[in-house]
Amino acid sequence: MKFLTSLLLAATAVQAHYTFPRLVVNGKSEEADWSATRKTKNADSKTGVLSATSADIRCYASQNAANTIEVPAGATIHYISTQQVNHPGPTQYYLAKVPEGKTAANWDGSGSVWFKIHTTMPSMDSNKQVTWPAQNLYITDNTTIPAATPSGEYLLRVEHIALHQAMQAGGAQFYLACTQIKITGGGSGTPGPLVALPGAYKTNDPGIQVNLGAIQPDAYIPPGPAVWSG
């Protein structure tokens, strides 16, 4: 009986975890899982990254993708999730412009090159629980690629930080993916501030180590740099 209970608990844990294998741009998704989105190391296990300072916090990729997808500046985007995004916590989006001599298909995203374009903030539901936009859905929250983003190839990074066990150090779980994109019709903005991943987060950042039962929604501070909206 104990063995059966352990199996059931393990199955439940896997079902509560997720990956983001497809980007959706203006309502149209990638043609297949991991087509332009780099396949993540948890594609089978669905387990998240547990260290905010690990090299995996950048893209968690096991391999680069075969394709690069065009995304118009100003486009609305989100990701499809393999399971319900049922843990409380923010969804954040970052971009990093591919440097000269590299392509989105072969660049690793290293250096202080990432800027944040979106984060979600919590509210209190009818059960007095802190909750986030798109929680319990099979997609991430929508955002818009800023119209002022310069044209060119980029890595687009999505992350959902699960905070249900984040009251202790190392308890947050990071679910993320990077997609190889080419922004078209862009503007002349200067994105920033620019940060490195890893490097932008610390284990004890107040948005990473936090007791959701002890804060009001407007007191939550998302980790990472300020959002650049163009």
PDB file of C-alpha atoms in Angstrom:
ATOM      1  CA  MET A   1       0.000   0.000   0.000  1.00  0.00           C
ATOM      2  CA  LYS A   2       2.855   2.404   0.843  1.00  0.00           C
ATOM      3  CA  PHE A   3       4.430   1.660  -2.556  1.00  0.00           C
ATOM      4  CA  LEU A   4       1.145   2.391  -4.341  1.00  0.00           C
ATOM      5  CA  THR A   5       0.715   5.621  -2.404  1.00  0.00           C
ATOM      6  CA  SER A   6       4.235   6.696  -3.379  1.00  0.00           C
ATOM      7  CA  LEU A   7       3.491   6.015  -7.032  1.00  0.00           C
ATOM      8  CA  LEU A   8       0.290   8.037  -6.871  1.00  0.00           C
ATOM      9  CA  LEU A   9       2.063  10.950  -5.208  1.00  0.00           C
ATOM     10  CA  ALA A  10       4.806  10.848  -7.846  1.00  0.00           C
ATOM     11  CA  ALA A  11       2.249  10.816 -10.661  1.00  0.00           C
ATOM     12  CA  THR A  12       0.406  13.747  -9.108  1.00  0.00           C
ATOM     13  CA  ALA A  13       3.668  15.702  -8.825  1.00  0.00           C
ATOM     14  CA  VAL A  14       4.464  15.182 -12.502  1.00  0.00           C
ATOM     15  CA  GLN A  15       0.952  16.219 -13.515  1.00  0.00           C
ATOM     16  CA  ALA A  16       1.382  19.457 -11.577  1.00  0.00           C
ATOM     17  CA  HIS A  17       4.499  20.339 -13.591  1.00  0.00           C
ATOM     18  CA  TYR A  18       4.705  21.665 -17.114  1.00  0.00           C
ATOM     19  CA  THR A  19       6.728  22.714 -20.131  1.00  0.00           C
ATOM     20  CA  PHE A  20       6.160  25.399 -22.779  1.00  0.00           C
ATOM     21  CA  PRO A  21       6.852  23.702 -26.142  1.00  0.00           C
ATOM     22  CA  ARG A  22       5.014  26.088 -28.490  1.00  0.00           C
ATOM     23  CA  LEU A  23       4.974  29.851 -28.968  1.00  0.00           C
ATOM     24  CA  VAL A  24       1.737  31.419 -30.225  1.00  0.00           C
ATOM     25  CA  VAL A  25       2.066  34.644 -32.265  1.00  0.00           C
ATOM     26  CA  ASN A  26      -1.090  36.647 -33.021  1.00  0.00           C
ATOM     27  CA  GLY A  27      -3.155  33.507 -32.508  1.00  0.00           C
ATOM     28  CA  LYS A  28      -0.982  31.195 -34.644  1.00  0.00           C
ATOM     29  CA  SER A  29       1.145  28.588 -32.904  1.00  0.00           C
ATOM     30  CA  GLU A  30       4.386  26.968 -33.941  1.00  0.00           C
ATOM     31  CA  GLU A  31       3.750  24.122 -36.371  1.00  0.00           C
ATOM     32  CA  ALA A  32       4.951  21.494 -33.885  1.00  0.00           C
ATOM     33  CA  ASP A  33       6.313  21.186 -30.361  1.00  0.00           C
ATOM     34  CA  TRP A  34       9.921  22.337 -30.115  1.00  0.00           C
ATOM     35  CA  SER A  35       9.947  23.622 -33.702  1.00  0.00           C
ATOM     36  CA  ALA A  36      11.418  27.061 -32.971  1.00  0.00           C
ATOM     37  CA  THR A  37      11.345  26.696 -29.195  1.00  0.00           C
ATOM     38  CA  ARG A  38      14.429  24.987 -27.835  1.00  0.00           C
ATOM     39  CA  LYS A  39      13.609  21.627 -26.295  1.00  0.00           C
ATOM     40  CA  THR A  40      14.063  21.824 -22.552  1.00  0.00           C
ATOM     41  CA  LYS A  41      15.785  19.304 -20.319  1.00  0.00           C
ATOM     42  CA  ASN A  42      12.490  18.617 -18.568  1.00  0.00           C
ATOM     43  CA  ALA A  43      10.583  17.743 -21.761  1.00  0.00           C
ATOM     44  CA  ASP A  44       9.880  14.292 -20.312  1.00  0.00           C
ATOM     45  CA  SER A  45      10.183  14.770 -16.557  1.00  0.00           C
ATOM     46  CA  LYS A  46       8.412  18.173 -16.457  1.00  0.00           C
ATOM     47  CA  THR A  47      10.463  19.118 -13.382  1.00  0.00           C
ATOM     48  CA  GLY A  48      11.433  22.748 -12.934  1.00  0.00           C
ATOM     49  CA  VAL A  49      14.766  24.421 -12.305  1.00  0.00           C
ATOM     50  CA  LEU A  50      15.298  24.624  -8.545  1.00  0.00           C
ATOM     51  CA  SER A  51      18.270  27.002  -8.393  1.00  0.00           C
ATOM     52  CA  ALA A  52      17.912  30.669  -9.285  1.00  0.00           C
ATOM     53  CA  THR A  53      21.658  30.835  -9.928  1.00  0.00           C
ATOM     54  CA  SER A  54      22.018  27.687 -12.050  1.00  0.00           C
ATOM     55  CA  ALA A  55      23.140  27.896 -15.687  1.00  0.00           C
ATOM     56  CA  ASP A  56      19.797  26.248 -16.514  1.00  0.00           C
ATOM     57  CA  ILE A  57      17.971  29.425 -15.447  1.00  0.00           C
ATOM     58  CA  ARG A  58      18.769  30.911 -18.865  1.00  0.00           C
ATOM     59  CA  CYS A  59      16.986  28.538 -21.247  1.00  0.00           C
ATOM     60  CA  TYR A  60      17.048  25.060 -19.618  1.00  0.00           C
ATOM     61  CA  ALA A  61      17.686  23.798 -23.143  1.00  0.00           C
ATOM     62  CA  SER A  62      18.855  20.315 -24.070  1.00  0.00           C
ATOM     63  CA  GLN A  63      19.290  21.311 -27.731  1.00  0.00           C
ATOM     64  CA  ASN A  64      18.796  24.273 -30.048  1.00  0.00           C
ATOM     65  CA  ALA A  65      15.726  24.351 -32.283  1.00  0.00           C
ATOM     66  CA  ALA A  66      15.703  23.624 -36.007  1.00  0.00           C
ATOM     67  CA  ASN A  67      13.739  26.750 -36.922  1.00  0.00           C
ATOM     68  CA  THR A  68      13.491  30.479 -36.251  1.00  0.00           C
ATOM     69  CA  ILE A  69      10.012  32.011 -36.271  1.00  0.00           C
ATOM     70  CA  GLU A  70       9.124  35.518 -37.478  1.00  0.00           C
ATOM     71  CA  VAL A  71       7.398  37.754 -34.932  1.00  0.00           C
ATOM     72  CA  PRO A  72       6.208  41.243 -35.923  1.00  0.00           C
ATOM     73  CA  ALA A  73       6.963  44.044 -33.490  1.00  0.00           C
ATOM     74  CA  GLY A  74       3.724  44.780 -31.659  1.00  0.00           C
ATOM     75  CA  ALA A  75       2.559  41.146 -31.915  1.00  0.00           C
ATOM     76  CA  THR A  76       0.604  39.482 -29.117  1.00  0.00           C
ATOM     77  CA  ILE A  77       2.249  36.318 -27.860  1.00  0.00           C
ATOM     78  CA  HIS A  78       1.813  33.534 -25.337  1.00  0.00           C
ATOM     79  CA  TYR A  79       2.921  29.929 -24.890  1.00  0.00           C
ATOM     80  CA  ILE A  80       1.004  26.666 -24.835  1.00  0.00           C
ATOM     81  CA  SER A  81       1.597  24.622 -21.688  1.00  0.00           C
ATOM     82  CA  THR A  82       1.622  20.831 -21.506  1.00  0.00           C
ATOM     83  CA  GLN A  83      -0.307  20.957 -18.225  1.00  0.00           C
ATOM     84  CA  GLN A  84      -2.318  23.511 -16.308  1.00  0.00           C
ATOM     85  CA  VAL A  85      -0.106  26.275 -14.968  1.00  0.00           C
ATOM     86  CA  ASN A  86      -1.649  25.598 -11.604  1.00  0.00           C
ATOM     87  CA  HIS A  87       0.995  26.839  -9.179  1.00  0.00           C
ATOM     88  CA  PRO A  88       0.833  30.441  -7.948  1.00  0.00           C
ATOM     89  CA  GLY A  89       3.581  32.719  -9.225  1.00  0.00           C
ATOM     90  CA  PRO A  90       4.486  35.258 -11.888  1.00  0.00           C
ATOM     91  CA  THR A  91       4.934  34.732 -15.610  1.00  0.00           C
ATOM     92  CA  GLN A  92       7.752  36.818 -17.076  1.00  0.00           C
ATOM     93  CA  TYR A  93       9.020  37.350 -20.616  1.00  0.00           C
ATOM     94  CA  TYR A  94      12.526  38.397 -21.653  1.00  0.00           C
ATOM     95  CA  LEU A  95      14.238  39.157 -24.968  1.00  0.00           C
ATOM     96  CA  ALA A  96      17.942  39.062 -25.883  1.00  0.00           C
ATOM     97  CA  LYS A  97      19.198  40.424 -29.219  1.00  0.00           C
ATOM     98  CA  VAL A  98      21.509  38.117 -31.132  1.00  0.00           C
ATOM     99  CA  PRO A  99      24.937  39.747 -31.627  1.00  0.00           C
ATOM    100  CA  GLU A 100      26.689  40.254 -34.937  1.00  0.00           C
ATOM    101  CA  GLY A 101      28.192  37.066 -36.310  1.00  0.00           C
ATOM    102  CA  LYS A 102      25.666  34.835 -34.562  1.00  0.00           C
ATOM    103  CA  THR A 103      22.145  33.623 -35.327  1.00  0.00           C
ATOM    104  CA  ALA A 104      19.233  32.776 -33.075  1.00  0.00           C
ATOM    105  CA  ALA A 105      19.835  29.142 -34.012  1.00  0.00           C
ATOM    106  CA  ASN A 106      23.405  29.011 -32.700  1.00  0.00           C
ATOM    107  CA  TRP A 107      23.725  31.685 -30.004  1.00  0.00           C
ATOM    108  CA  ASP A 108      23.725  30.701 -26.334  1.00  0.00           C
ATOM    109  CA  GLY A 109      22.349  33.938 -24.850  1.00  0.00           C
ATOM    110  CA  SER A 110      25.362  34.589 -22.635  1.00  0.00           C
ATOM    111  CA  GLY A 111      26.285  37.974 -21.187  1.00  0.00           C
ATOM    112  CA  SER A 112      24.326  40.994 -19.970  1.00  0.00           C
ATOM    113  CA  VAL A 113      21.938  40.920 -22.911  1.00  0.00           C
ATOM    114  CA  TRP A 114      18.481  40.123 -21.509  1.00  0.00           C
ATOM    115  CA  PHE A 115      15.716  42.670 -20.971  1.00  0.00           C
ATOM    116  CA  LYS A 116      12.303  42.039 -19.481  1.00  0.00           C
ATOM    117  CA  ILE A 117       9.194  42.935 -21.488  1.00  0.00           C
ATOM    118  CA  HIS A 118       6.442  41.612 -19.232  1.00  0.00           C
ATOM    119  CA  THR A 119       5.626  40.392 -15.748  1.00  0.00           C
ATOM    120  CA  THR A 120       2.349  39.473 -14.092  1.00  0.00           C
ATOM    121  CA  MET A 121       1.189  40.699 -10.700  1.00  0.00           C
ATOM    122  CA  PRO A 122      -1.033  38.849  -8.221  1.00  0.00           C
ATOM    123  CA  SER A 123      -4.476  39.520  -6.809  1.00  0.00           C
ATOM    124  CA  MET A 124      -6.536  37.979  -4.017  1.00  0.00           C
ATOM    125  CA  ASP A 125      -9.234  35.507  -5.056  1.00  0.00           C
ATOM    126  CA  SER A 126     -12.571  34.820  -3.367  1.00  0.00           C
ATOM    127  CA  ASN A 127     -10.913  32.207  -1.138  1.00  0.00           C
ATOM    128  CA  LYS A 128      -8.388  34.767   0.105  1.00  0.00           C
ATOM    129  CA  GLN A 129      -5.617  33.037  -1.830  1.00  0.00           C
ATOM    130  CA  VAL A 130      -2.948  34.941  -3.749  1.00  0.00           C
ATOM    131  CA  THR A 131      -3.393  34.140  -7.438  1.00  0.00           C
ATOM    132  CA  TRP A 132      -1.901  35.243 -10.766  1.00  0.00           C
ATOM    133  CA  PRO A 133      -3.284  35.891 -14.284  1.00  0.00           C
ATOM    134  CA  ALA A 134      -3.627  32.683 -16.375  1.00  0.00           C
ATOM    135  CA  GLN A 135      -3.245  30.475 -13.301  1.00  0.00           C
ATOM    136  CA  ASN A 136      -4.891  27.069 -13.884  1.00  0.00           C
ATOM    137  CA  LEU A 137      -4.945  27.586 -17.656  1.00  0.00           C
ATOM    138  CA  TYR A 138      -3.112  25.598 -20.344  1.00  0.00           C
ATOM    139  CA  ILE A 139      -1.490  28.759 -21.687  1.00  0.00           C
ATOM    140  CA  THR A 140       0.679  31.501 -20.276  1.00  0.00           C
ATOM    141  CA  ASP A 141      -0.461  35.085 -19.918  1.00  0.00           C
ATOM    142  CA  ASN A 142      -0.556  37.177 -23.101  1.00  0.00           C
ATOM    143  CA  THR A 143       1.969  39.907 -23.689  1.00  0.00           C
ATOM    144  CA  THR A 144       2.968  42.210 -26.547  1.00  0.00           C
ATOM    145  CA  ILE A 145       6.354  42.529 -28.200  1.00  0.00           C
ATOM    146  CA  PRO A 146       7.036  46.269 -27.734  1.00  0.00           C
ATOM    147  CA  ALA A 147       6.590  48.119 -31.030  1.00  0.00           C
ATOM    148  CA  ALA A 148       9.863  49.989 -30.436  1.00  0.00           C
ATOM    149  CA  THR A 149      11.915  46.774 -30.315  1.00  0.00           C
ATOM    150  CA  PRO A 150      14.572  46.953 -33.070  1.00  0.00           C
ATOM    151  CA  SER A 151      14.265  44.415 -35.876  1.00  0.00           C
ATOM    152  CA  GLY A 152      16.560  41.413 -35.888  1.00  0.00           C
ATOM    153  CA  GLU A 153      17.034  37.957 -34.438  1.00  0.00           C
ATOM    154  CA  TYR A 154      16.420  37.371 -30.744  1.00  0.00           C
ATOM    155  CA  LEU A 155      15.984  34.734 -28.123  1.00  0.00           C
ATOM    156  CA  LEU A 156      12.583  35.052 -26.462  1.00  0.00           C
ATOM    157  CA  ARG A 157      12.429  33.604 -22.958  1.00  0.00           C
ATOM    158  CA  VAL A 158       9.308  32.730 -20.985  1.00  0.00           C
ATOM    159  CA  GLU A 159       9.363  31.716 -17.346  1.00  0.00           C
ATOM    160  CA  HIS A 160       6.789  30.825 -14.754  1.00  0.00           C
ATOM    161  CA  ILE A 161       8.029  30.888 -11.175  1.00  0.00           C
ATOM    162  CA  ALA A 162       6.045  28.486  -8.987  1.00  0.00           C
ATOM    163  CA  LEU A 163       5.958  29.868  -5.453  1.00  0.00           C
ATOM    164  CA  HIS A 164       3.825  27.319  -3.583  1.00  0.00           C
ATOM    165  CA  GLN A 165       6.881  26.086  -1.635  1.00  0.00           C
ATOM    166  CA  ALA A 166       8.887  29.297  -1.771  1.00  0.00           C
ATOM    167  CA  MET A 167       8.749  30.155   1.920  1.00  0.00           C
ATOM    168  CA  GLN A 168      12.146  28.457   2.279  1.00  0.00           C
ATOM    169  CA  ALA A 169      15.347  29.052   0.319  1.00  0.00           C
ATOM    170  CA  GLY A 170      15.469  26.901  -2.803  1.00  0.00           C
ATOM    171  CA  GLY A 171      11.747  26.209  -2.691  1.00  0.00           C
ATOM    172  CA  ALA A 172      10.780  28.171  -5.809  1.00  0.00           C
ATOM    173  CA  GLN A 173      10.465  26.217  -9.055  1.00  0.00           C
ATOM    174  CA  PHE A 174      11.279  27.791 -12.440  1.00  0.00           C
ATOM    175  CA  TYR A 175       9.500  26.544 -15.559  1.00  0.00           C
ATOM    176  CA  LEU A 176      10.903  28.156 -18.684  1.00  0.00           C
ATOM    177  CA  ALA A 177      11.811  27.949 -22.357  1.00  0.00           C
ATOM    178  CA  CYS A 178      13.555  29.986 -25.050  1.00  0.00           C
ATOM    179  CA  THR A 179      12.347  30.458 -28.622  1.00  0.00           C
ATOM    180  CA  GLN A 180      14.443  31.483 -31.618  1.00  0.00           C
ATOM    181  CA  ILE A 181      12.664  34.444 -33.228  1.00  0.00           C
ATOM    182  CA  LYS A 182      13.199  37.149 -35.839  1.00  0.00           C
ATOM    183  CA  ILE A 183      11.458  40.431 -35.044  1.00  0.00           C
ATOM    184  CA  THR A 184      10.242  42.250 -38.142  1.00  0.00           C
ATOM    185  CA  GLY A 185       8.895  45.769 -38.605  1.00  0.00           C
ATOM    186  CA  GLY A 186      10.653  46.933 -35.479  1.00  0.00           C
ATOM    187  CA  GLY A 187      11.356  50.383 -34.104  1.00  0.00           C
ATOM    188  CA  SER A 188      14.336  52.327 -32.846  1.00  0.00           C
ATOM    189  CA  GLY A 189      14.043  51.826 -29.110  1.00  0.00           C
ATOM    190  CA  THR A 190      16.916  51.144 -26.733  1.00  0.00           C
ATOM    191  CA  PRO A 191      15.872  48.174 -24.616  1.00  0.00           C
ATOM    192  CA  GLY A 192      17.046  47.902 -21.031  1.00  0.00           C
ATOM    193  CA  PRO A 193      18.112  47.512 -18.345  1.00  0.00           C
ATOM    194  CA  LEU A 194      20.160  44.553 -19.595  1.00  0.00           C
ATOM    195  CA  VAL A 195      20.965  41.642 -17.281  1.00  0.00           C
ATOM    196  CA  ALA A 196      22.709  38.277 -17.446  1.00  0.00           C
ATOM    197  CA  LEU A 197      21.047  34.929 -16.819  1.00  0.00           C
ATOM    198  CA  PRO A 198      22.290  33.517 -14.546  1.00  0.00           C
ATOM    199  CA  GLY A 199      23.145  36.646 -12.613  1.00  0.00           C
ATOM    200  CA  ALA A 200      19.893  38.588 -12.481  1.00  0.00           C
ATOM    201  CA  TYR A 201      18.409  36.509  -9.646  1.00  0.00           C
ATOM    202  CA  LYS A 202      19.501  35.589  -6.127  1.00  0.00           C
ATOM    203  CA  THR A 203      18.021  32.737  -4.112  1.00  0.00           C
ATOM    204  CA  ASN A 204      16.775  35.104  -1.410  1.00  0.00           C
ATOM    205  CA  ASP A 205      15.276  37.759  -3.698  1.00  0.00           C
ATOM    206  CA  PRO A 206      11.917  38.749  -2.169  1.00  0.00           C
ATOM    207  CA  GLY A 207      10.105  37.612  -5.302  1.00  0.00           C
ATOM    208  CA  ILE A 208      11.752  34.167  -5.144  1.00  0.00           C
ATOM    209  CA  GLN A 209      11.856  33.361  -1.435  1.00  0.00           C
ATOM    210  CA  VAL A 210       8.429  34.452  -0.221  1.00  0.00           C
ATOM    211  CA  ASN A 211       5.605  33.211   1.974  1.00  0.00           C
ATOM    212  CA  LEU A 212       2.452  33.855  -0.044  1.00  0.00           C
ATOM    213  CA  GLY A 213       0.323  33.327   3.031  1.00  0.00           C
ATOM    214  CA  ALA A 214       1.928  36.282   4.753  1.00  0.00           C
ATOM    215  CA  ILE A 215       1.810  39.038   2.116  1.00  0.00           C
ATOM    216  CA  GLN A 216      -0.749  41.184   0.368  1.00  0.00           C
ATOM    217  CA  PRO A 217      -0.747  40.984  -3.439  1.00  0.00           C
ATOM    218  CA  ASP A 218       0.465  44.553  -3.922  1.00  0.00           C
ATOM    219  CA  ALA A 219       3.487  43.826  -1.718  1.00  0.00           C
ATOM    220  CA  TYR A 220       4.878  41.200  -4.076  1.00  0.00           C
ATOM    221  CA  ILE A 221       8.108  42.233  -5.858  1.00  0.00           C
ATOM    222  CA  PRO A 222       8.868  40.279  -9.070  1.00  0.00           C
ATOM    223  CA  PRO A 223      12.519  39.268  -9.441  1.00  0.00           C
ATOM    224  CA  GLY A 224      14.745  40.678 -12.135  1.00  0.00           C
ATOM    225  CA  PRO A 225      15.007  44.089 -13.813  1.00  0.00           C
ATOM    226  CA  ALA A 226      12.267  46.594 -14.492  1.00  0.00           C
ATOM    227  CA  VAL A 227      10.020  45.941 -17.484  1.00  0.00           C
ATOM    228  CA  TRP A 228      10.953  47.671 -20.739  1.00  0.00           C
ATOM    229  CA  SER A 229       7.806  48.586 -22.629  1.00  0.00           C
ATOM    230  CA  GLY A 230       9.387  50.695 -25.360  1.00  0.00           C
TER     231      GLY A 230
END
